[in-house]
XYZ file of C-alpha atoms in Angstrom:
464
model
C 58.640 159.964 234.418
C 61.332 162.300 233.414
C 59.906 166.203 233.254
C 60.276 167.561 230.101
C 60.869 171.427 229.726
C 58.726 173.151 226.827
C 61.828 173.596 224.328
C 63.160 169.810 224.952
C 59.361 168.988 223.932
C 59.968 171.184 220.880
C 62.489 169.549 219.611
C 61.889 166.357 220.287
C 58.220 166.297 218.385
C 60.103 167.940 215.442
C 62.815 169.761 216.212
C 61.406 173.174 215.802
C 64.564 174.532 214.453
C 67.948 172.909 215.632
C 69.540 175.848 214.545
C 68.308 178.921 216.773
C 71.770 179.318 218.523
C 75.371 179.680 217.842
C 76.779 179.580 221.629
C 80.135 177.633 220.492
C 80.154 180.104 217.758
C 83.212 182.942 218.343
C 82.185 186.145 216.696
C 84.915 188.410 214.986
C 86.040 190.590 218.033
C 85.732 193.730 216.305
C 82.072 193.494 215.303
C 81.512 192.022 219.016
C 82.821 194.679 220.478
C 80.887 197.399 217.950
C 78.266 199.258 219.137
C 74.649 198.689 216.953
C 75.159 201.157 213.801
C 72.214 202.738 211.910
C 69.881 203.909 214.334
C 71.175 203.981 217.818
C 69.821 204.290 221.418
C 66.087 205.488 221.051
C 66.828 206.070 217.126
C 66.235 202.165 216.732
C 63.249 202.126 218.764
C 61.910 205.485 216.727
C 62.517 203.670 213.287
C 60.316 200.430 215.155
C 58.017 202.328 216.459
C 57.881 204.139 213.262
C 56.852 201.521 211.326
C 52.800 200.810 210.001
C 51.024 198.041 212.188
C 54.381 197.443 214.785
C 54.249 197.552 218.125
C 57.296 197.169 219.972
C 56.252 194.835 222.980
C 59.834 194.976 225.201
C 63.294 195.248 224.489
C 64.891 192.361 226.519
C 68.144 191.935 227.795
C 70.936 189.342 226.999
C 72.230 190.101 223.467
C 75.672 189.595 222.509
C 77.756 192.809 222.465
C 77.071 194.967 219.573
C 73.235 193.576 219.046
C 69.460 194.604 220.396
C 66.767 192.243 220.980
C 63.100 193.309 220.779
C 60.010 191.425 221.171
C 57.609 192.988 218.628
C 54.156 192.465 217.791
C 52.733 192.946 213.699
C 49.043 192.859 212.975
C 48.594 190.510 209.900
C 45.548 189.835 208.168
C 44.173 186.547 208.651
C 43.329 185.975 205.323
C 45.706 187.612 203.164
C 43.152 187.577 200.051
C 40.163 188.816 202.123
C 40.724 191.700 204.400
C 37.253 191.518 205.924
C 38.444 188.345 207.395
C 39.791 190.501 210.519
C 43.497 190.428 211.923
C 46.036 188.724 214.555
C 48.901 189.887 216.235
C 51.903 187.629 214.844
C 54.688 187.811 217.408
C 58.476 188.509 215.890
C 61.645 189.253 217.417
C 64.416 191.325 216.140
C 68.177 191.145 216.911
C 69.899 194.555 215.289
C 72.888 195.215 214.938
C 73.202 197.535 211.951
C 71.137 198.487 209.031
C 74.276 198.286 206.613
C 74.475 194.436 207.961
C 72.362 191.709 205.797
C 69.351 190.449 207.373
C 68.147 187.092 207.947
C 64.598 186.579 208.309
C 64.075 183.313 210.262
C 61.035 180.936 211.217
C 61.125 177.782 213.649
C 58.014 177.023 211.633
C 56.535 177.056 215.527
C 56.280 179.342 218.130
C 59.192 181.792 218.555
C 62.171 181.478 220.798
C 62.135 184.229 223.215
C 65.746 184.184 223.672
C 68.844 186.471 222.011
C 69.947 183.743 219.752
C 71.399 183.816 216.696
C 70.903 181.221 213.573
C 74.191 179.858 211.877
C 73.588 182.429 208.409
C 73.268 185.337 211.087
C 76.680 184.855 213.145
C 78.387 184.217 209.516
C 77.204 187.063 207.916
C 77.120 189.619 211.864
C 73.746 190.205 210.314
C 70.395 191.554 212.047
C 67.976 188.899 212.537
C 64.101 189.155 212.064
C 62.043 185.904 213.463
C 58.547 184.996 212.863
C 56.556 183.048 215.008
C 54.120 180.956 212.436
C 50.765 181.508 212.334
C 48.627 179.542 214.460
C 50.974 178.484 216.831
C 52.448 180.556 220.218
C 50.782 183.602 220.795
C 50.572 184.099 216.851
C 46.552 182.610 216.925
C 43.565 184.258 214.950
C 40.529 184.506 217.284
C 37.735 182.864 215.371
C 37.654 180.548 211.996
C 39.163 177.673 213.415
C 41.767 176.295 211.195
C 40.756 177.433 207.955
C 43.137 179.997 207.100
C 46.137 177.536 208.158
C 47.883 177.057 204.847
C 51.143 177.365 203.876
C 50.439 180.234 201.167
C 48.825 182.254 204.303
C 52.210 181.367 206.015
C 54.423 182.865 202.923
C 52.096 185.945 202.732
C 52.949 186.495 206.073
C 56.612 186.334 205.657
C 56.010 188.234 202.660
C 54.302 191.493 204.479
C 57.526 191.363 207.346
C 59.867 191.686 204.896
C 57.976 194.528 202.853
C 57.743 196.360 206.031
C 60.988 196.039 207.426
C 62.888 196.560 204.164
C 62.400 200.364 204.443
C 64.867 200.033 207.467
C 67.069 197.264 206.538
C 67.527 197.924 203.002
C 71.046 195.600 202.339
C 70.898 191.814 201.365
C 68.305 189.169 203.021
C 68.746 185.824 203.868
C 66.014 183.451 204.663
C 66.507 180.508 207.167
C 64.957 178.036 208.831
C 65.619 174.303 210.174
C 62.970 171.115 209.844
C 59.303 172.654 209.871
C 60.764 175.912 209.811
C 63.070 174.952 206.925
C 59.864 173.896 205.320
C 57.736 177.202 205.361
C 60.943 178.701 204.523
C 60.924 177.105 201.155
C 57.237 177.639 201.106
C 57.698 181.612 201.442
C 60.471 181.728 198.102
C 57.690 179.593 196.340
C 55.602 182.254 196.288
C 57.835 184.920 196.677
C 60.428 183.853 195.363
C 62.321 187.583 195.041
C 61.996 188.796 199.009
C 65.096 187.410 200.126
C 68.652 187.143 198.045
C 68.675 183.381 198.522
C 67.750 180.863 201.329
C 69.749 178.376 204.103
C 67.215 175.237 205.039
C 68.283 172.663 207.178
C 67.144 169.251 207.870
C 63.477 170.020 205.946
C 61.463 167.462 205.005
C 59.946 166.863 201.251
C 57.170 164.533 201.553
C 56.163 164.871 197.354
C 53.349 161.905 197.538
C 52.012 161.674 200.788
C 50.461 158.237 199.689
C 54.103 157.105 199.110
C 56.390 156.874 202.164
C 58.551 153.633 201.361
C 61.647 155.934 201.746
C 61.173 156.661 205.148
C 60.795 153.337 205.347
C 63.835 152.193 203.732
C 66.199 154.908 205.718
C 64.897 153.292 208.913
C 65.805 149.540 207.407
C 69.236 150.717 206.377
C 70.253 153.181 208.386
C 73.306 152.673 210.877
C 74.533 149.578 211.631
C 72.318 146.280 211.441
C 73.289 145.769 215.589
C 71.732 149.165 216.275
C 68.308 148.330 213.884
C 68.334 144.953 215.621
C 68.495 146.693 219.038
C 65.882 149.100 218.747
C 63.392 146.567 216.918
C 63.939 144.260 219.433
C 63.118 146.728 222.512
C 60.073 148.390 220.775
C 58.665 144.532 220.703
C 59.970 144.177 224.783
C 57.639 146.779 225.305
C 54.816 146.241 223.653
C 54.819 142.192 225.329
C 55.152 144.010 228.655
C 52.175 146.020 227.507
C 49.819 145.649 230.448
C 52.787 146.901 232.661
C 53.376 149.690 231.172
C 49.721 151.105 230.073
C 49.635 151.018 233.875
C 52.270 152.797 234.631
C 51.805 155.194 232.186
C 48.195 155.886 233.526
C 49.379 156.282 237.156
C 51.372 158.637 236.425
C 49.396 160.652 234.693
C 46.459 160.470 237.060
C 49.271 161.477 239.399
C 50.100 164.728 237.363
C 46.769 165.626 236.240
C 47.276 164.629 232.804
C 44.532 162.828 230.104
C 44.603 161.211 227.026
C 41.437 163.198 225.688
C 42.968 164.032 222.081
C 45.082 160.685 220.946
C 42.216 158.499 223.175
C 43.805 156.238 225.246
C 47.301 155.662 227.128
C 47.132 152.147 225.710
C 46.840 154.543 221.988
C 49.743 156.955 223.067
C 52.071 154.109 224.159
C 51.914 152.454 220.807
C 52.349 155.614 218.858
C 55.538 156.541 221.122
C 56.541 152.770 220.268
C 55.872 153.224 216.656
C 57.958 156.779 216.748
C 60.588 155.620 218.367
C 63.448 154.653 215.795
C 62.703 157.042 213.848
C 62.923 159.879 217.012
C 66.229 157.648 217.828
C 67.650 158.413 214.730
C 66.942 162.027 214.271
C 68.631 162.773 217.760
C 70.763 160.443 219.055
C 74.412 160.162 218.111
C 76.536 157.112 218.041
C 77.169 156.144 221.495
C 73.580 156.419 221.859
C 73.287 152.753 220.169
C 74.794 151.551 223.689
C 72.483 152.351 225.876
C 69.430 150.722 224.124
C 67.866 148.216 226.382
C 68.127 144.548 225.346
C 65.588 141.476 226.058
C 66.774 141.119 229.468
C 66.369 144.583 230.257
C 63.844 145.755 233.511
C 60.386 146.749 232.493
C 61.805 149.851 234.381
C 64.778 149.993 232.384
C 62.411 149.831 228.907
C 60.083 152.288 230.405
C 62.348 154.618 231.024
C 64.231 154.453 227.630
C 60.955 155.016 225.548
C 60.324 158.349 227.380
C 63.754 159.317 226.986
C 63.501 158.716 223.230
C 59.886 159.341 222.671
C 58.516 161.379 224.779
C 55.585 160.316 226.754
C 54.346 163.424 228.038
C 53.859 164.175 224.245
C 51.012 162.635 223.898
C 49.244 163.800 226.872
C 46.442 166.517 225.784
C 48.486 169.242 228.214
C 51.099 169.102 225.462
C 49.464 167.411 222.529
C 46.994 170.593 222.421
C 49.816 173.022 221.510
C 50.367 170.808 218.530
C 46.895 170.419 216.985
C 47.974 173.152 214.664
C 51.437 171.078 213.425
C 49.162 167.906 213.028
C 46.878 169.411 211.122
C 49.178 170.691 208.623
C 50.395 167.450 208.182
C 47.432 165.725 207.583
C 45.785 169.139 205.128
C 48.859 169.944 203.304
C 52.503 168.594 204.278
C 52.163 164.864 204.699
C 53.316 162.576 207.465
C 55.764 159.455 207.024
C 55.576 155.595 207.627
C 57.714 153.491 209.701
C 58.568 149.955 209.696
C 55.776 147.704 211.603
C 56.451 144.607 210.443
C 58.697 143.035 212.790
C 55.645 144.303 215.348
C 53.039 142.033 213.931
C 50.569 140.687 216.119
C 51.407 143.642 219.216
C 49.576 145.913 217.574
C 46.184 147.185 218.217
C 45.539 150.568 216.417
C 45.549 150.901 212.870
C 47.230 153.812 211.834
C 48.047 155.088 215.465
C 51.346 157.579 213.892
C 48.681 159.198 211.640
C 48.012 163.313 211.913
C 44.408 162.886 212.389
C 44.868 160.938 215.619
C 46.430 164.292 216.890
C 44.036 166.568 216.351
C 40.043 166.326 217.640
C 37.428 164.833 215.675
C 35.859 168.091 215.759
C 38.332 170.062 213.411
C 37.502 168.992 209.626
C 40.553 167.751 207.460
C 40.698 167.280 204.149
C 44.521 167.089 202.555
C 45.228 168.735 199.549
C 47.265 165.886 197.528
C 48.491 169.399 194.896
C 50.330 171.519 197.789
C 53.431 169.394 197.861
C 54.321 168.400 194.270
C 54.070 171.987 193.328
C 56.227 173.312 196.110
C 58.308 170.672 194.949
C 58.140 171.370 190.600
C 58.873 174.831 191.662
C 62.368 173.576 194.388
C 63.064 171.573 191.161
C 62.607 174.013 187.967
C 62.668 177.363 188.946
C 64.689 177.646 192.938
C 67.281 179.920 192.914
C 70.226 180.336 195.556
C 68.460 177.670 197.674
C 71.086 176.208 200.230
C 70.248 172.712 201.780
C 71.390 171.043 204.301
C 70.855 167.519 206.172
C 72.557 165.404 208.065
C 73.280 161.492 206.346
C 71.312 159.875 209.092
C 68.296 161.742 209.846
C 65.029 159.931 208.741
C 63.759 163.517 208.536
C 65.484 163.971 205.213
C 64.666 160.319 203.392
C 62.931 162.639 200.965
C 64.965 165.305 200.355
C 64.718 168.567 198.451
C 66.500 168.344 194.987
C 66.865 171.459 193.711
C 67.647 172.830 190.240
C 70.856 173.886 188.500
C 70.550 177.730 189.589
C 73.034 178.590 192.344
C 71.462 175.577 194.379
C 72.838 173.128 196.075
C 72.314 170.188 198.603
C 74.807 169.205 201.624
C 75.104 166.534 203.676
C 76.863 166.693 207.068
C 78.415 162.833 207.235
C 77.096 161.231 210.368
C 74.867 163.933 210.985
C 71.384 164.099 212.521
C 68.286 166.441 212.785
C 71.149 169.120 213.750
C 73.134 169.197 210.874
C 74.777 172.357 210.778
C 76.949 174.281 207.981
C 80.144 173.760 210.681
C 79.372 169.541 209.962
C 80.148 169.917 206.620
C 83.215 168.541 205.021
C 85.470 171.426 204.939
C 84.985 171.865 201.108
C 81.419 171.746 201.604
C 81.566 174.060 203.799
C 83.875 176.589 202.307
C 81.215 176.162 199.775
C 78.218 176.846 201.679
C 79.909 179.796 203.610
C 80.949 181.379 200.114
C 77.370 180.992 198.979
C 76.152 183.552 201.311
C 78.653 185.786 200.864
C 78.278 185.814 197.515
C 74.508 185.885 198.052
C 75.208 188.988 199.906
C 78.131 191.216 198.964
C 78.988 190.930 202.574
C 81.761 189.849 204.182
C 82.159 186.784 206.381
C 81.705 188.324 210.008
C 81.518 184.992 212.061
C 83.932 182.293 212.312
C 82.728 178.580 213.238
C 84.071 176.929 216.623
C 88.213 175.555 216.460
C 86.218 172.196 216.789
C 84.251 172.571 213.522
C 80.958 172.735 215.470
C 78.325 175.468 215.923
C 76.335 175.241 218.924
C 72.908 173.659 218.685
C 70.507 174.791 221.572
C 68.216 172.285 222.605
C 64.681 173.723 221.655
């Protein structure tokens, strides 16, 4: 059993954010070299400190030259509509560099990286970045009423009250970003308010309209790649589910091994299938082309097979040491955002759990769910009809994206990095799509282009 590091289990559940780095990424060496302008030395921590309901936790060390990175702390209402509600502490970080820089606020849509990373909009534009660790998830977790206050309005308010506050210090343009879940609440936030930032950069987000309607998702997965590769991975999810027995077992030794149960999906015979069932589709928003040779065939060791699907799937996923810290993503799937579908057909009669992928077997029996069917087709009338200076973009094969965002007409656009996967970037682009993109957010932001992307055309992507 491979050991999976918290950020690799990140991203491979739903890659958080593929965009929280730019390490390839060669800043212009005069604003690398620049000291942080505005307020300097203690001045920056005096403006922090100055600020209503901010506590500056630590200033850590590792930032690029010319930048400061703060862990911060902001106490949020739980309900936004309902102040007797009570409070949390939502954890943000802040990269400055200069208050005459634009800003980019930024969301994983999880809990926040705790490193000195910049997105892709933020080495572009050599701007300060703000991130916000979502509600419910990290450190970011309201002491008492359960789940209720989990929506993705509560989300955007949230978003909304960081960039009230720290507007009084950053007072140039704003740029909102955010990759896969975090792409999500990012669009969620200009839905309902759509005016805080001066236009948005979403990668890789999902747009699950109907959630009774998933056929696309099923239809990428059919089509996708080549047939070889489809063949190939059908064929081993079926190897493992005839070698069943063989591998419930080993899957249950080594958890008793490591201390691990199967309290919240039920079973390891449960979690196995769901890792089978997840397993093109995790294939496909990760791997890269060479990737398709290392599938296991027929002939293939149980070992071999074994080893593949945790490589690809994850098996300490489902396991309730990790599967706890995502009760809070299930359950927005299965209350507001949807979940997909995935082709079982070619699996018929190895399966024993009906509806084993669904959000509901993620999250404990006792936490109510009830989806609202209105949340998404409104986010998505609103993408449609009224989003302005909304940025997308997806890679051409990640599953992820089957339903895609189609925005309207006003300063919107969508862009698709050929070949690409969950980690599209802006630097994947075609290089008119990208000379688009890049003159977007200047444009956007009156600022000039401060960051150059790598010789190579490529922009870093950290694993999270």
């Amino acid at each position: 059993m491979r050991t999976w590091t918290r950020r690799h289990l990140l991203a491979s559940t739903a890659s958080a954010a593929a965009l929280t780095a730019a390490a390839t990424v060669t800043a212009n060496p005069a604003a690398a070299a620049a000291r942080p302008a505005g307020p300097t030395g203690d001045g920056v921590l005096d403006a922090l400190r100055a600020l209503p309901g901010l506590m500056v936790i630590e200033e850590l060390a590792g930032a690029e030259p010319g930048y400061r990175f703060f862990v911060l702390g902001l106490r949020q209402p739980v309900d936004h509509t309902d102040p007797s509600a009570g409070s949390f502490e939502q954890r943000l970080t802040l990269l400055h560099t200069s208050v005459d820089r634009p800003t980019v606020l930024f969301t994983t849509g999880y809990e926040a990286v705790l490193k000195p990373r910049r997105t892709e909009p933020a080495v572009l534009l050599g701007g300060n970045q703000i991130q916000v660790e979502h509600r419910y998830f990290g450190i970011s977790r309201p002491a008492a009423h359960g789940f209720d206050f989990l929506t993705i309005r509560q989300a955007a308010d949230d978003h909304h009250r960081v960039v009230r506050l720290f507007r009084g210090l950053y007072r140039g343009a704003w740029i909102s970003t955010g990759g896969s879940k975090g792409g999500m609440a990012t669009v969620y936030h200009r839905r309902f308010h759509p005016h805080d930032v001066d236009g948005s950069v979403v990668y890789s987000a999902p747009n699950n309209v109907d959630d009774r309607e998933d056929s696309a998702y099923v239809r990428f997965l059919e089509t996708v790649g080549t047939r070889e590769c489809r063949d190939a991975l059908k064929e081993a999810q079926r190897q493992i589910l005839l070698r069943r027995e063989d591998m419930v077992a080993r899957y249950e030794a080594w958890a008793a091994s490591t201390g691990r149960t199967f309290r919240i999906v039920g079973s390891a015979d449960k979690a196995l299938e769901t890792a089978v069932l997840r397993a093109p589709f995790m294939f496909w928003q990760y791997s890269e082309a060479p990737d398709a040779a290392v599938i296991p065939t027929a002939t293939a060791t149980t070992d071999e097979l074994y080893a593949w699907l945790d490589d690809v799937a994850g098996l300490a996923l489902y396991t309730d040491t990790v599967a706890q810290d995502f009760i809070p993503y299930f359950y927005q799937l299965g209350t507001q955002l949807g979940y997909l579908d995935v082709p079982q057909k070619h699996l018929a009669g190895l399966l024993r759990h009906p509806g084993a992928i669904e959000p509901r077997n993620s999250v404990p029996r006792d936490i109510p769910m009830t989806f609202d069917a209105e949340a998404m087709p409104d986010i998505d009338r609103w993408v449609r009809r009224h989003g302005t200076r909304l940025l997308f973009v997806n890679g051409t094969q990640d599953p992820s994206v089957a339903e895609a965002f189609r925005p309207g007409p006003r300063d919107s656009r969508v862009l698709w990095a050929p070949g690409g996967n969950h980690h599209a970037t802006i630097a994947e682009l075609s290089p008119a799509d990208r000379a688009e993109a890049t003159a977007a957010l200047t444009r956007w932001t009156g600022a000039p282009r401060a960051g150059r992307l790598g010789a190579a055309g490529a922009t870093g992507h950290p694993q999270r």
